[in-house]
C-alpha positions as semicolon CSV with decimal commas, in nm:
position;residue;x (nm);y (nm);z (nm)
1;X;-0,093;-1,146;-1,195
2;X;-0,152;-1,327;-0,842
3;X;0,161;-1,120;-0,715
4;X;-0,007;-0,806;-0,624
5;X;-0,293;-0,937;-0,499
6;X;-0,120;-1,188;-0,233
7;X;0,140;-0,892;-0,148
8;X;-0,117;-0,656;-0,065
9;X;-0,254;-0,945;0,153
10;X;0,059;-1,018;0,354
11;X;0,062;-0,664;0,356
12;X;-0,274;-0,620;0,554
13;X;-0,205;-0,913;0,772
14;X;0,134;-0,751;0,873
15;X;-0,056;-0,377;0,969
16;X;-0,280;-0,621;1,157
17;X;-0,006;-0,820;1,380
18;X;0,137;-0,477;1,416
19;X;-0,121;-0,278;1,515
20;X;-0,343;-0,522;1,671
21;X;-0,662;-0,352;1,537
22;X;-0,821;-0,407;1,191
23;X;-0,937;-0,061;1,178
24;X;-0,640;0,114;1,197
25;X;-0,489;-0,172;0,920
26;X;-0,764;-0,073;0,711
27;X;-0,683;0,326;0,757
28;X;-0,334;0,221;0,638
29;X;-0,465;0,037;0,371
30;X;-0,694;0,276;0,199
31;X;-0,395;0,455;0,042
32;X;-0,351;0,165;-0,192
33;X;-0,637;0,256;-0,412
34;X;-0,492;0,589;-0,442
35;X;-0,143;0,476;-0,543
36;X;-0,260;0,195;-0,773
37;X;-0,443;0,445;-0,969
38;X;-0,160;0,689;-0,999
39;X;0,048;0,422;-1,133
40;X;-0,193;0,292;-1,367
41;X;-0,191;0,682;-1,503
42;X;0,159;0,657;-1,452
43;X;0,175;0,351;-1,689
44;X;-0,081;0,514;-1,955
45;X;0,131;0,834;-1,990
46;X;0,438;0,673;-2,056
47;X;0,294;0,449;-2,312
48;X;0,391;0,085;-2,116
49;X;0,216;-0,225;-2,008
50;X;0,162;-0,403;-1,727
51;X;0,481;-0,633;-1,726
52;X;0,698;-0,815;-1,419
53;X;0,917;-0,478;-1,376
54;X;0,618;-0,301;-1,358
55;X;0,451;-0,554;-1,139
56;X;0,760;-0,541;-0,885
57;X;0,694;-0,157;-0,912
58;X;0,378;-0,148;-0,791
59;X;0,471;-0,388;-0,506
60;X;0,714;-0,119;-0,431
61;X;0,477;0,177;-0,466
62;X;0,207;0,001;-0,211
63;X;0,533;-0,061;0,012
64;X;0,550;0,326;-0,006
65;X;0,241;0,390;0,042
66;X;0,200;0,169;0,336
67;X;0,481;0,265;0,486
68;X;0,307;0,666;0,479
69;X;-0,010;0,561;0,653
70;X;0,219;0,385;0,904
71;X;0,387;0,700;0,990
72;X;0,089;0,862;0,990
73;X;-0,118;0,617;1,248
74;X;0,173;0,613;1,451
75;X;0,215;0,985;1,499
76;X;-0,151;0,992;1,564
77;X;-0,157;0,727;1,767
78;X;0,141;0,914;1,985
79;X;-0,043;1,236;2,025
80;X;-0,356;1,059;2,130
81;X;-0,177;0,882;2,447
């Protein structure tokens, strides 16, 4: 159960290293709550539990998700300079 917590961690400190800015890490980040609860639908609908293979696809999905917002800030951050 620590898994997801600790990857969305190293997760945040990577945007930060990155970006060099906690606010636009934070922009990133705010897609997580989105995903998580579409998978947690995604989980109720198809009648499973949280289990390791789920766990490592959730760790996945934030990947996703994160990697979205990065493309996003980026493009934004292009058209801005």
């Amino acid at each position: 159960m620590i898994v997801v917590p600790l990857s969305i961690g190293l997760i945040a400190l990577l945007l930060y290293f990155a970006f060099h800015s906690i606010g636009q890490a934070l922009l990133i980040l705010v897609n997580l709550p989105l995903a998580l609860i579409g998978g947690i639908v995604a989980l109720y609908v198809s009648g499973q539990y949280l289990s390791v293979p789920s766990s490592i696809g959730f760790i996945t999905l934030f990947g996703v998700a994160v990697l979205n917002g990065v493309v996003m800030v980026e493009a934004i951050n292009l058209r801005i300079e």
